[in-house]
Short mmCIF file of C-alpha atoms in Angstrom, two decimals:
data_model
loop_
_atom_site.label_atom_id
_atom_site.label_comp_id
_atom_site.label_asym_id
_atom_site.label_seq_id
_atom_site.Cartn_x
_atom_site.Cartn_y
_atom_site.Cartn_z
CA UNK A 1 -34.68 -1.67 -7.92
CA UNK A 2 -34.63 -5.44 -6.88
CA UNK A 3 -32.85 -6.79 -4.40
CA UNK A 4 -30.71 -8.97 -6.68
CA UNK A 5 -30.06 -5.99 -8.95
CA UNK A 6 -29.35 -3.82 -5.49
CA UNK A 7 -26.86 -6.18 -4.41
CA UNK A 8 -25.35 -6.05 -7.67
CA UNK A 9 -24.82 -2.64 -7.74
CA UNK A 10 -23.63 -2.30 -4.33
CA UNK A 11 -20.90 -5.30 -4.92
CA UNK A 12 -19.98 -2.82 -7.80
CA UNK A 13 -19.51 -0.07 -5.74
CA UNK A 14 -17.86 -1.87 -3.05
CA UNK A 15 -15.00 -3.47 -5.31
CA UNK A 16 -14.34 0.03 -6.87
CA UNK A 17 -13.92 1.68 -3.42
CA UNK A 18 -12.00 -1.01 -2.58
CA UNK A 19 -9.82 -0.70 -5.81
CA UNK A 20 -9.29 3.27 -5.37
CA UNK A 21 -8.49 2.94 -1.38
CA UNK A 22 -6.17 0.51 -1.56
CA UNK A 23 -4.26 2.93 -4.71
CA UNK A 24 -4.24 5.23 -2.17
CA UNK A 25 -0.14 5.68 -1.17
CA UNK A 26 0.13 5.35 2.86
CA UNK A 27 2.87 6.33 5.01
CA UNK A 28 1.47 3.90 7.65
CA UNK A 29 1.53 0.75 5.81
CA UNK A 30 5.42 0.45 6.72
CA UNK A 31 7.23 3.48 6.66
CA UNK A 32 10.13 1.87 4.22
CA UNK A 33 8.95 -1.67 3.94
CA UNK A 34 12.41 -2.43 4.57
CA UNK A 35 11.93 -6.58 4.61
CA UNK A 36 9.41 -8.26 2.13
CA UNK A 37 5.93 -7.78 2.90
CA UNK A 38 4.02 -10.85 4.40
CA UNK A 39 2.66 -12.96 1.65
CA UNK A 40 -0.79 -12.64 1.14
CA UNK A 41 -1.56 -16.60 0.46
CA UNK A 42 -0.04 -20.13 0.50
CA UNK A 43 3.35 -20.69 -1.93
CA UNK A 44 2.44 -23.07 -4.28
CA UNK A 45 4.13 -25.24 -6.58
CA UNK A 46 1.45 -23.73 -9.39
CA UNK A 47 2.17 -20.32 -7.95
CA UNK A 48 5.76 -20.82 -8.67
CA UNK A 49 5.28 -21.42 -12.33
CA UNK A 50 2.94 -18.55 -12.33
CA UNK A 51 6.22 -16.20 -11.60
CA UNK A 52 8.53 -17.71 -14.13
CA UNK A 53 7.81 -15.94 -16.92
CA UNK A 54 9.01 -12.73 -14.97
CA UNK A 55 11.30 -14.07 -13.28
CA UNK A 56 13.05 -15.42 -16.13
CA UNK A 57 12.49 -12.17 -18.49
CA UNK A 58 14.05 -10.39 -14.70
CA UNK A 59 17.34 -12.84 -14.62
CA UNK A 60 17.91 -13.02 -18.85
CA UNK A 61 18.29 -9.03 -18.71
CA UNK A 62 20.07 -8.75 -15.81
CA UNK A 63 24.08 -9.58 -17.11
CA UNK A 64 23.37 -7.32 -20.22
CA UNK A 65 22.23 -4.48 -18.33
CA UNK A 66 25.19 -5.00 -16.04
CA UNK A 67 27.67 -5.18 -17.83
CA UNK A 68 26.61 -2.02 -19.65
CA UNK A 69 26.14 -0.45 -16.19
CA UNK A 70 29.77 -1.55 -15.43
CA UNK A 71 31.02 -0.36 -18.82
CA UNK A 72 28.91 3.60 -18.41
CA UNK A 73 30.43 3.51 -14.13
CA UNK A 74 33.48 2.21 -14.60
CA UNK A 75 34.94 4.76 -17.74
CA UNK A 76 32.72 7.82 -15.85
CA UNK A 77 34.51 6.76 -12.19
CA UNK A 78 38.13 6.29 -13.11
CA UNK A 79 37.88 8.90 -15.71
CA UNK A 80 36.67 11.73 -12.77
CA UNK A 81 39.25 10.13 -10.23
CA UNK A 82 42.17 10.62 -13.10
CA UNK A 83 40.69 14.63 -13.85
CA UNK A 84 40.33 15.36 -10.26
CA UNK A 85 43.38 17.83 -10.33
CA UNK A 86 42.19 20.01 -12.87
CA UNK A 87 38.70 20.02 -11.39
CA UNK A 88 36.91 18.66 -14.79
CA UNK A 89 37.06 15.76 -12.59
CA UNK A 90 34.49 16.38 -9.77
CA UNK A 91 31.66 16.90 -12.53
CA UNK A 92 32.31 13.43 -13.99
CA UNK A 93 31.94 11.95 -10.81
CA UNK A 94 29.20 13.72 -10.00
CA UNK A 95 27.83 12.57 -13.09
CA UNK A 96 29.40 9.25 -12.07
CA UNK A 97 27.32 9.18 -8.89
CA UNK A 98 23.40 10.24 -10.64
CA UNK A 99 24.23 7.49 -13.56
CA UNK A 100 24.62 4.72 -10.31
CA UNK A 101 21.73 6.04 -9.15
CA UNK A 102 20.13 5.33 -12.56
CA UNK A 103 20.90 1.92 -12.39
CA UNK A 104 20.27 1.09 -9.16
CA UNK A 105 16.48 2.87 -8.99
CA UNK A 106 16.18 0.61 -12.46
CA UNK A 107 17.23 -2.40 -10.50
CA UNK A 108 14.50 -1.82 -8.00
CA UNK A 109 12.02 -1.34 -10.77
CA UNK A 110 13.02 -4.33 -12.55
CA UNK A 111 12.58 -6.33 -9.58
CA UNK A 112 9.35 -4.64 -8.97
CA UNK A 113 8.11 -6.06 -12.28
CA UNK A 114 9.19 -9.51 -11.65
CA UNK A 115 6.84 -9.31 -8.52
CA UNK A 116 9.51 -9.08 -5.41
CA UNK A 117 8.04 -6.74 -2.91
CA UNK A 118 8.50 -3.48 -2.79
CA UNK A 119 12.21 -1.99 -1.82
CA UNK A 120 12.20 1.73 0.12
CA UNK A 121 13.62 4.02 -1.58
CA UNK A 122 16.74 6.18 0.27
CA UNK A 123 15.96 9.58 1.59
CA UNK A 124 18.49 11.40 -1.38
CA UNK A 125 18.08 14.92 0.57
CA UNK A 126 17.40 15.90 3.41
CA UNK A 127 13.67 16.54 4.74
CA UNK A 128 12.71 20.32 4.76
CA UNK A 129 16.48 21.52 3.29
CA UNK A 130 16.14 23.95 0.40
CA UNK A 131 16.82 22.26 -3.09
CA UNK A 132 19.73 24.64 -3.70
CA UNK A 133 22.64 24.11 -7.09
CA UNK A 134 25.67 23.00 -4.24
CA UNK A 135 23.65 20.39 -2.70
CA UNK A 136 22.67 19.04 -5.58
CA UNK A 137 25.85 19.15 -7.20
CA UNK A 138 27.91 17.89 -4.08
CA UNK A 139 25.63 16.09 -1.40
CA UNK A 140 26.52 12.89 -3.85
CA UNK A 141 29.90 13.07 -2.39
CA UNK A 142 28.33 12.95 1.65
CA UNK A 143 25.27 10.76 0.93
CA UNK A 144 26.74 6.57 1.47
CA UNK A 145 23.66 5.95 -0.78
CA UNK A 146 24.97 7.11 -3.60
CA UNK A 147 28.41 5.04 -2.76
CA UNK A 148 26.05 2.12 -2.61
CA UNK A 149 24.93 2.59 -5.56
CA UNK A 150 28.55 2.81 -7.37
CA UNK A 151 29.26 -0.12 -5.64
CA UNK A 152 26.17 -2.16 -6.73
CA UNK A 153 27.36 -1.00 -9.83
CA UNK A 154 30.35 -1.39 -10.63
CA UNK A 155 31.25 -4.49 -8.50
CA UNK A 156 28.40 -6.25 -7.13
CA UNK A 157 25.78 -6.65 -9.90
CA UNK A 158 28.09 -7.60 -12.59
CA UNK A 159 29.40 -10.06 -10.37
CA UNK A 160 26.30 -11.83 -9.13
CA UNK A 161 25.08 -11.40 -13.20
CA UNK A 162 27.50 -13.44 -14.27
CA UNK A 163 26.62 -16.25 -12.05
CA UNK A 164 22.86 -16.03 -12.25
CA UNK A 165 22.74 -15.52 -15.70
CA UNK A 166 24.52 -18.50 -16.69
CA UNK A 167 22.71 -20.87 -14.18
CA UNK A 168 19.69 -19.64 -15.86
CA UNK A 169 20.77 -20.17 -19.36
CA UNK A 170 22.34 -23.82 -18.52
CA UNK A 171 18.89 -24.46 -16.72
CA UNK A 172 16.37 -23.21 -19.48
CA UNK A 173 18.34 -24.63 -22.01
CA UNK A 174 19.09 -28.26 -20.52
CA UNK A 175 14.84 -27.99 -20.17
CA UNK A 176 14.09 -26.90 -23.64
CA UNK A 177 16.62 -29.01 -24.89
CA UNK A 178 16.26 -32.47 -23.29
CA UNK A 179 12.38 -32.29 -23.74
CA UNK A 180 12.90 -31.62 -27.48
CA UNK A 181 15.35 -33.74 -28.74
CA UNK A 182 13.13 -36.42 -29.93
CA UNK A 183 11.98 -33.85 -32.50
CA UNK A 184 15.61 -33.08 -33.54
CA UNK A 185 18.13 -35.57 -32.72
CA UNK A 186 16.99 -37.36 -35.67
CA UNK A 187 18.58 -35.03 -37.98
CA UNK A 188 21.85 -35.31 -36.01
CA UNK A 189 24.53 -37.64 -37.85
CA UNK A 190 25.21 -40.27 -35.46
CA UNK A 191 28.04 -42.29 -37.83
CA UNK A 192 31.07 -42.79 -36.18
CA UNK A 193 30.10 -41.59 -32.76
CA UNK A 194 31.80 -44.55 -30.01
CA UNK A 195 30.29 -42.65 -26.96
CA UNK A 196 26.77 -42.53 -25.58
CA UNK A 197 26.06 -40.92 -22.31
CA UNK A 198 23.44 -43.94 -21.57
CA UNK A 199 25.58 -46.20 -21.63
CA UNK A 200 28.33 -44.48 -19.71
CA UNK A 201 25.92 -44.09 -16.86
CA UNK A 202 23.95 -47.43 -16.77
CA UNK A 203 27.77 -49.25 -17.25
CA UNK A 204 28.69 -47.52 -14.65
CA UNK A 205 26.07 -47.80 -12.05
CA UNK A 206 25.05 -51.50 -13.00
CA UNK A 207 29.15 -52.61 -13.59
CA UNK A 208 28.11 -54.36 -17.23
CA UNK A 209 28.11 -54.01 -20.79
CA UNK A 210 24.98 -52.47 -22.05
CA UNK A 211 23.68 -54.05 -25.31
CA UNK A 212 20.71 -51.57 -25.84
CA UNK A 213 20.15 -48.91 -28.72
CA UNK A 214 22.39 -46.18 -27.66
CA UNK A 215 20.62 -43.51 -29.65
CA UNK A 216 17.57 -44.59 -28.05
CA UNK A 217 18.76 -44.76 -24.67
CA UNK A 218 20.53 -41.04 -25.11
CA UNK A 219 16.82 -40.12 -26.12
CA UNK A 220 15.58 -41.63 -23.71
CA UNK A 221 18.15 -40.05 -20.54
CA UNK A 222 17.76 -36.34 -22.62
CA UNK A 223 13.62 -36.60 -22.07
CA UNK A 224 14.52 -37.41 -17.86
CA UNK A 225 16.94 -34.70 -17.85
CA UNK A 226 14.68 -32.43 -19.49
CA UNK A 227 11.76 -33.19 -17.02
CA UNK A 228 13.86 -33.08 -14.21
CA UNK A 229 15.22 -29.43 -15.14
CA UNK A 230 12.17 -28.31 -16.08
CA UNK A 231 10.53 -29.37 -12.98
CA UNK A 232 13.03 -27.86 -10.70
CA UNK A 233 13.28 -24.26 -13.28
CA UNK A 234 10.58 -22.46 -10.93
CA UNK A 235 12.69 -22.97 -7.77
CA UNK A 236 15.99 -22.07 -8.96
CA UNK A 237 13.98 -18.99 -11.12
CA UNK A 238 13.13 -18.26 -7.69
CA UNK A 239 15.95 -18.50 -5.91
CA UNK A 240 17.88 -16.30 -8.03
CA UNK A 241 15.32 -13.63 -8.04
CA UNK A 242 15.26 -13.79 -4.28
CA UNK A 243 19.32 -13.30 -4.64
CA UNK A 244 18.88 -10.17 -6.33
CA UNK A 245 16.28 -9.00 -4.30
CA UNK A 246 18.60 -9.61 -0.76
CA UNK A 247 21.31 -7.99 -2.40
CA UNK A 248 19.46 -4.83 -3.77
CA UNK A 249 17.93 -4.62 -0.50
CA UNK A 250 21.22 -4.06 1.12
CA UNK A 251 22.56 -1.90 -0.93
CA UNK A 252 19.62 -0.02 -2.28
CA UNK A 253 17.11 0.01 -0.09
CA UNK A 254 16.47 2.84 2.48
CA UNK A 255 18.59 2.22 5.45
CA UNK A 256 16.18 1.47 9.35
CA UNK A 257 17.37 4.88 10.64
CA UNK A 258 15.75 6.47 7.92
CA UNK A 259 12.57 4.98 8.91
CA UNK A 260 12.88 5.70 11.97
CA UNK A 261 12.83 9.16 11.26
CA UNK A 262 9.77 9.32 8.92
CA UNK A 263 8.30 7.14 11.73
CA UNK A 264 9.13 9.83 14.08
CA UNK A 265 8.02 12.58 11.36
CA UNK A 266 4.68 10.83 10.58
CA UNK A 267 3.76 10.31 14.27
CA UNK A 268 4.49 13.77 14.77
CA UNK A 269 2.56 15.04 12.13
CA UNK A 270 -0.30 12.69 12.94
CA UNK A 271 0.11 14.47 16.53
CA UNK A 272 -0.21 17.66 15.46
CA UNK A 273 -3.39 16.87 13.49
CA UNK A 274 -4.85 14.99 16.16
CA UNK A 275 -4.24 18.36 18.39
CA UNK A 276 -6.06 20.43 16.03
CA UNK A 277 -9.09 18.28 15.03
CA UNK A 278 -9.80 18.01 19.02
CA UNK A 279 -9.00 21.70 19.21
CA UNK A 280 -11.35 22.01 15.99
CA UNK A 281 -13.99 19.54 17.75
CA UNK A 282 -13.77 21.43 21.13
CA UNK A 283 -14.97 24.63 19.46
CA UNK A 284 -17.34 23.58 17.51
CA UNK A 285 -18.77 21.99 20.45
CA UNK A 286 -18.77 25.04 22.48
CA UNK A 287 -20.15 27.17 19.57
CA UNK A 288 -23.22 24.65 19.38
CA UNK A 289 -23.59 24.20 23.30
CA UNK A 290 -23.70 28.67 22.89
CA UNK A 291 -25.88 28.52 20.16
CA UNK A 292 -28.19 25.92 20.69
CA UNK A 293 -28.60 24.50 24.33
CA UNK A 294 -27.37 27.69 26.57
CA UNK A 295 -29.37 30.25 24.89
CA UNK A 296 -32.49 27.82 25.69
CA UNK A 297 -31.75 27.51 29.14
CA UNK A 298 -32.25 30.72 29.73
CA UNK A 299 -35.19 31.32 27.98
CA UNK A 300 -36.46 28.12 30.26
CA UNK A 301 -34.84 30.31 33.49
CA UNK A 302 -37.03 33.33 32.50
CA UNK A 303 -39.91 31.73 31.53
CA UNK A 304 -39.67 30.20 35.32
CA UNK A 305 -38.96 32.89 36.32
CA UNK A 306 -41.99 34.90 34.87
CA UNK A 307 -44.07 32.54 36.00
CA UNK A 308 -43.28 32.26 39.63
CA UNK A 309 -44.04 35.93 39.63
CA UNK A 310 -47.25 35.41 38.01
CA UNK A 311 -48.36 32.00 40.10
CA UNK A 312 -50.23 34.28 42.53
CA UNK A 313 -51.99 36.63 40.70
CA UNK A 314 -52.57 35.05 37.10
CA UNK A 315 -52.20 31.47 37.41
CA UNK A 316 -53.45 30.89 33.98
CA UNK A 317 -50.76 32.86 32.52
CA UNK A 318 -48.51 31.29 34.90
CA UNK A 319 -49.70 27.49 33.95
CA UNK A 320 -49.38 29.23 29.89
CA UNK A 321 -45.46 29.96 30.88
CA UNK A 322 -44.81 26.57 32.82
CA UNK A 323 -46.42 25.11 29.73
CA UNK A 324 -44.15 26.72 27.16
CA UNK A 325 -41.01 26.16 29.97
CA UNK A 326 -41.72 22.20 30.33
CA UNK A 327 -41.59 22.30 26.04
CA UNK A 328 -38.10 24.30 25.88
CA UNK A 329 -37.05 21.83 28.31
CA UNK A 330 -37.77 19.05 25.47
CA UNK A 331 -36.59 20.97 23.22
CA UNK A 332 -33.11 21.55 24.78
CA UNK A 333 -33.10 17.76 25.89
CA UNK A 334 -33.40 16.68 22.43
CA UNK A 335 -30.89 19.25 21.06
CA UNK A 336 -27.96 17.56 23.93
CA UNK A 337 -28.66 14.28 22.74
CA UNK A 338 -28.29 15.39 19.26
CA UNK A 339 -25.34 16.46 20.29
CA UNK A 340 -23.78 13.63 22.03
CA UNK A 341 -24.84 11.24 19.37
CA UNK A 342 -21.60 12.75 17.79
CA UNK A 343 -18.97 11.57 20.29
CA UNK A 344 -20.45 7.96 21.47
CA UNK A 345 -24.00 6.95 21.74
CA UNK A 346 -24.96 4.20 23.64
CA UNK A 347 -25.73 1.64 20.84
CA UNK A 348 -22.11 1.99 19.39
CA UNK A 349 -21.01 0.90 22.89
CA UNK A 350 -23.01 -1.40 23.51
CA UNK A 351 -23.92 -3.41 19.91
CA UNK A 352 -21.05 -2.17 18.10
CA UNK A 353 -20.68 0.44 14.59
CA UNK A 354 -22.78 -1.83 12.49
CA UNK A 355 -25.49 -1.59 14.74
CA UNK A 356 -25.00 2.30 14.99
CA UNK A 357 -24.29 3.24 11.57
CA UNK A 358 -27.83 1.05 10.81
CA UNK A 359 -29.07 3.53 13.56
CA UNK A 360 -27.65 6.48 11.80
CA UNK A 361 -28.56 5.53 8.74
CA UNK A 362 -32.31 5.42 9.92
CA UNK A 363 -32.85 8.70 11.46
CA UNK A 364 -30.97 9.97 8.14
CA UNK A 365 -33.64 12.57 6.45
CA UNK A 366 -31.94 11.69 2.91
CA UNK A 367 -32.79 7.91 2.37
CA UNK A 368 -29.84 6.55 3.53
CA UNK A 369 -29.02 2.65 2.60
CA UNK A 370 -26.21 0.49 4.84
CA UNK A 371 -24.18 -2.04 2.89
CA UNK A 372 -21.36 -3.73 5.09
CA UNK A 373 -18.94 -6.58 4.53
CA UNK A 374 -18.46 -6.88 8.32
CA UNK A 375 -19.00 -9.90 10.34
CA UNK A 376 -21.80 -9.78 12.39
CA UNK A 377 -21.01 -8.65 15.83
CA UNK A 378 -17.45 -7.89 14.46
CA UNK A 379 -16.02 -5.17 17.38
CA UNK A 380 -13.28 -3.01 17.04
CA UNK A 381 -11.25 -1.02 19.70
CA UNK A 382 -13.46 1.78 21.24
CA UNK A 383 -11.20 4.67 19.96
CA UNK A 384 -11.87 3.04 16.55
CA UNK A 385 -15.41 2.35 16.57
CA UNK A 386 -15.85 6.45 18.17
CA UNK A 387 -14.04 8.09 15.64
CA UNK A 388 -15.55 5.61 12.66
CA UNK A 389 -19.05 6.75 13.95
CA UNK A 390 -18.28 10.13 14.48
CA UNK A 391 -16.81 10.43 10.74
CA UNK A 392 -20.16 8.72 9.10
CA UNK A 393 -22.43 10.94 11.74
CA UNK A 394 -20.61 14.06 9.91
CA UNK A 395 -20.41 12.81 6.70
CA UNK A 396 -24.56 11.52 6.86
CA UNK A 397 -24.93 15.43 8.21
CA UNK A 398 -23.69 17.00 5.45
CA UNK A 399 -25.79 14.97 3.17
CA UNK A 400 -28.41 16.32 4.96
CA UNK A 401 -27.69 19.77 4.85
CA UNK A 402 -25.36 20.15 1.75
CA UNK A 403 -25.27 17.43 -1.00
CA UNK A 404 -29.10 17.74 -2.32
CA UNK A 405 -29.72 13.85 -2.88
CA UNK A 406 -32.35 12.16 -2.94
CA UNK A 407 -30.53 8.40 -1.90
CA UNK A 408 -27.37 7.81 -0.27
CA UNK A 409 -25.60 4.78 1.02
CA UNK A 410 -22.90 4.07 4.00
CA UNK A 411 -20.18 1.69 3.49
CA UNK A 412 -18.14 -0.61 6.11
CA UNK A 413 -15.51 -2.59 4.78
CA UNK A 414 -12.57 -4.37 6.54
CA UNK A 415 -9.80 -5.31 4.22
CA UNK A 416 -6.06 -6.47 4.50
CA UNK A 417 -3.89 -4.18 1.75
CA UNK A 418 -1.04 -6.39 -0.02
CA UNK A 419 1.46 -5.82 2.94
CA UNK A 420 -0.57 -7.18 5.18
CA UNK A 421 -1.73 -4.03 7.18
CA UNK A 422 -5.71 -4.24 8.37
CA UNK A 423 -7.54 -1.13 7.53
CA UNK A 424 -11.73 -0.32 8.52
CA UNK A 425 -12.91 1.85 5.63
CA UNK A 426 -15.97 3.90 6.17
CA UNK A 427 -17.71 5.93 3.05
CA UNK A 428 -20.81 7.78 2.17
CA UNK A 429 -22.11 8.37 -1.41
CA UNK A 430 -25.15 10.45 -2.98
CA UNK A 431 -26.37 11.27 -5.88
CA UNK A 432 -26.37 14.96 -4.95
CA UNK A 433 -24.94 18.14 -6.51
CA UNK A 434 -21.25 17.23 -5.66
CA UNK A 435 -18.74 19.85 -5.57
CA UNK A 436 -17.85 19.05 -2.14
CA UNK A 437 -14.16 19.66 -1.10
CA UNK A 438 -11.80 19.87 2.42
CA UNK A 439 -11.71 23.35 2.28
CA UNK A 440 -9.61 24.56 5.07
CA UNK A 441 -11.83 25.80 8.24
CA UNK A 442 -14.78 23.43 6.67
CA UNK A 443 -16.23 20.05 8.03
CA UNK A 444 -14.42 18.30 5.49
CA UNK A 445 -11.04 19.66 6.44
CA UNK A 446 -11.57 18.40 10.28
CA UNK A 447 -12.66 15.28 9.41
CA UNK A 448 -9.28 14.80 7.30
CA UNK A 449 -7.45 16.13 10.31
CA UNK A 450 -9.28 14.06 12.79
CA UNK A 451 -8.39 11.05 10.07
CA UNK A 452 -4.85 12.03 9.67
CA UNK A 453 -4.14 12.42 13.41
CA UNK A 454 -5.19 8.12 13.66
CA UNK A 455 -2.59 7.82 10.71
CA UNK A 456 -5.56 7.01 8.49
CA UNK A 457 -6.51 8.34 4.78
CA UNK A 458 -9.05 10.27 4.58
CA UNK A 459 -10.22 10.30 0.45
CA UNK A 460 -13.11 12.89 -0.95
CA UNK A 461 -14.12 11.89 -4.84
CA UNK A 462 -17.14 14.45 -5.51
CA UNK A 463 -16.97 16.42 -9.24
CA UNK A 464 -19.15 18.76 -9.93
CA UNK A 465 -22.21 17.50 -10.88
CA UNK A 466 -22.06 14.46 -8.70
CA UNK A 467 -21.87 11.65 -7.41
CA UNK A 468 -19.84 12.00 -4.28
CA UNK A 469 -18.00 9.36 -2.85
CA UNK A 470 -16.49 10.36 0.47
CA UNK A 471 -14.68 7.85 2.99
CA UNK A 472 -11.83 7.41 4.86
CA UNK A 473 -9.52 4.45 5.82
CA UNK A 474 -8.68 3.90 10.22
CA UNK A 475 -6.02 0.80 10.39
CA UNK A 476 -6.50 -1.56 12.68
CA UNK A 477 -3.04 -3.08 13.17
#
């Protein structure tokens, strides 16, 4: 393959990843996103227009769908509240209190359409309660989201409609309008007509009697009032929109002490994993040290030992023994730092991952190809860079021993997902067997641990058959 046809391929690859990871749903972006997400680039005047079209198809839908919201909340409300007494009452409102919540998610959808960032959604029940008839039926009445959402309903949209809905009208239309009435206004009957708005205005401002072509001039002041409106329709499109999206995020957004607790859950949870994956780590460490390192020490202790007893009377076999000693001492001394090139080796300290992935990546016995988007000499914290390494180390060993490919390739990417959050991704693919999977008490499954317990994601794409495309996200911020 050339090298222009490589890099091809690999800028493929890379946007795909890319595209897949950041799909990927993440508790650790912001646990609610409970104010708008930074922006990603520079508000422009072109980037304005770029929105109407949303914005306007958001704002022109808005007063219909409220006032049929209002219509649906207000007769199921009042009708529940005046059948209370005979009990009929309390199903209406409960039905009363899902239809809000109707409306209100399709607010927050709506507004996700016409771009706004996204709104949290509440916590409706309780985290690890069982889904049981009574607390579906009743928890409306003790939830003050779903009183929000009646609210929003039934008094604050159709109020704030009203008024955004006609500003949007009178603005679109005084655009379309004054910018096309030189096309129309000549089939408008102007007999009889004693008052021109151009020359009400330019008698007024200039304190004369104006002697120009009226219809002209009202042509003329309709084509500057049409610019001007249409020149100013992106902001107040905007503006509007951003109403709606305040007001939806007060009402129907999650509230802060509910991310507070999933913060608290996640970072819990994230504990926990960490626990185990160093608990996981710890044994598998110990197994290796017993299988592998230990049990050739003290082959090299009897060997020694043999040939101490030997050094006197046969001191060939003795030298044969020492011989044989000195090579399980080599042998052991390679098998450590096999070992400890899984936890930190001295490169990644000292040059950085790039540098040790490339070092990985060489001593790989499947032909093993780096591609990274990283800066050169771009350094990341050392917990980062040790668990990065130790994630391609086990993911480049299981190539080795599992995937039956005959090329592979490690990825490093740093990207920023849309709510600003900096993430280092790290991947291997073959074009093995696939088939591989976290199976529970596997290398896979610690790795995702491990992963999980830095409140990364840890992502494993191999069907059977191949390829496999195995990674995981670490954030960075």
């Amino acid at each position: 393959m050339g090298s222009s046809a490589g890099a091809r391929e690999a800028g493929g690859i890379l946007t795909d990843w890319r595209r897949t990871m950041t799909a990927v749903p993440s508790a650790m972006l912001d646990p609610v996103n409970a104010r708008p997400a930074p922006p990603t680039d520079r508000t422009t005047y072109g980037s304005l227009w770029r929105g109407v079209p949303r914005e306007l198809g958001f704002l022109l839908l808005t007063m219909p769908i409220a006032i049929v919201g209002l219509s649906v909340l207000q007769s199921l409300f009042w009708t529940g509240v005046g059948t209370i007494v005979i009990y009929v009452g309390l199903f209406i409102l409960i039905g009363a209190f899902y239809t809000a919540r109707g409306f209100g998610t399709l607010e927050l959808v709506r507004l996700r359409w016409a771009r706004r960032p996204e709104i949290a959604r509440p916590t409706w029940e309780p985290r690890g309660t069982p889904r049981t008839f009574w607390r579906v039926a009743f928890g409306p009445f003790v939830n003050g989201h779903y009183w929000l959402y009646l609210l929003h309903g039934i008094l604050i949209n159709p109020i704030v409609s009203i008024v955004t809905w006609t500003v949007t009208m009178v603005w679109t239309l005084m655009a379309l309008g004054g910018l096309t009435d030189w096309i129309w206004d000549g089939f408008i009957p102007h007999e009889g007509q004693n008052v021109h708005l151009s020359h009400v205005i330019v008698d007024w401002a200039f304190r004369t009697s104006s002697t120009f072509d009226p219809v002209l001039g009202d042509r003329i002041l309709y084509f500057i009032l049409g610019v001007v409106f249409a020149a100013t329709l992106p902001f107040v499109t905007r503006g509007l929109t951003l109403a709606h999206d305040a007001i939806a995020r007060g009402l129907l957004g999650a509230w802060r002490s509910e991310a507070l607790q999933r913060e608290v859950a996640d970072l819990s949870a994230s504990r926990g994993a960490a626990v185990a994956a160093e608990d996981q780590a710890l044994r598998r460490l110990e197994r290796d040290l017993h299988d592998g390192p230990q049990q050739r020490l003290i082959r090299l202790q009897m060997d020694i030992a043999a040939a101490e007893r030997k050094l006197a009377d046969d001191p060939d076999a003795a030298a044969a023994l020492l011989a044989e000693a000195r090579q399980q001492a080599g042998d052991t001394l390679e098998e450590l730092r096999a070992l400890s090139r899984g936890f930190a080796p001295p490169l990644l300290q000292d040059r950085g991952l790039a540098a040790a992935a490339e070092s990985l990546a060489a001593r790989s016995t499947v032909p093993m190809r780096v591609e990274s988007s990283l800066a050169t000499g771009e350094r990341f914290s050392p917990e980062t860079e040790r668990n990065a390494y130790y994630v391609l180390a086990e993911l480049a060993a299981n190539v080795a021993k599992h995937s039956g490919a005959t090329e592979s390739r490690l990825f490093l990417d740093r990207t920023v997902d849309p709510s600003g959050a900096v993430w280092l991704s790290v991947w291997v693919t073959d074009n093995g067997t696939g088939g591989a999977a976290a199976v529970a008490g596997h290398g896979l499954s610690g790795l995702a641990e491990r992963v999980r317990g830095l409140r990364g994601e840890f992502v494993v794409d191999s069907p059977a058959g191949g390829p496999s495309r195995i990674g995981a996200r670490l954030p960075l911020s």
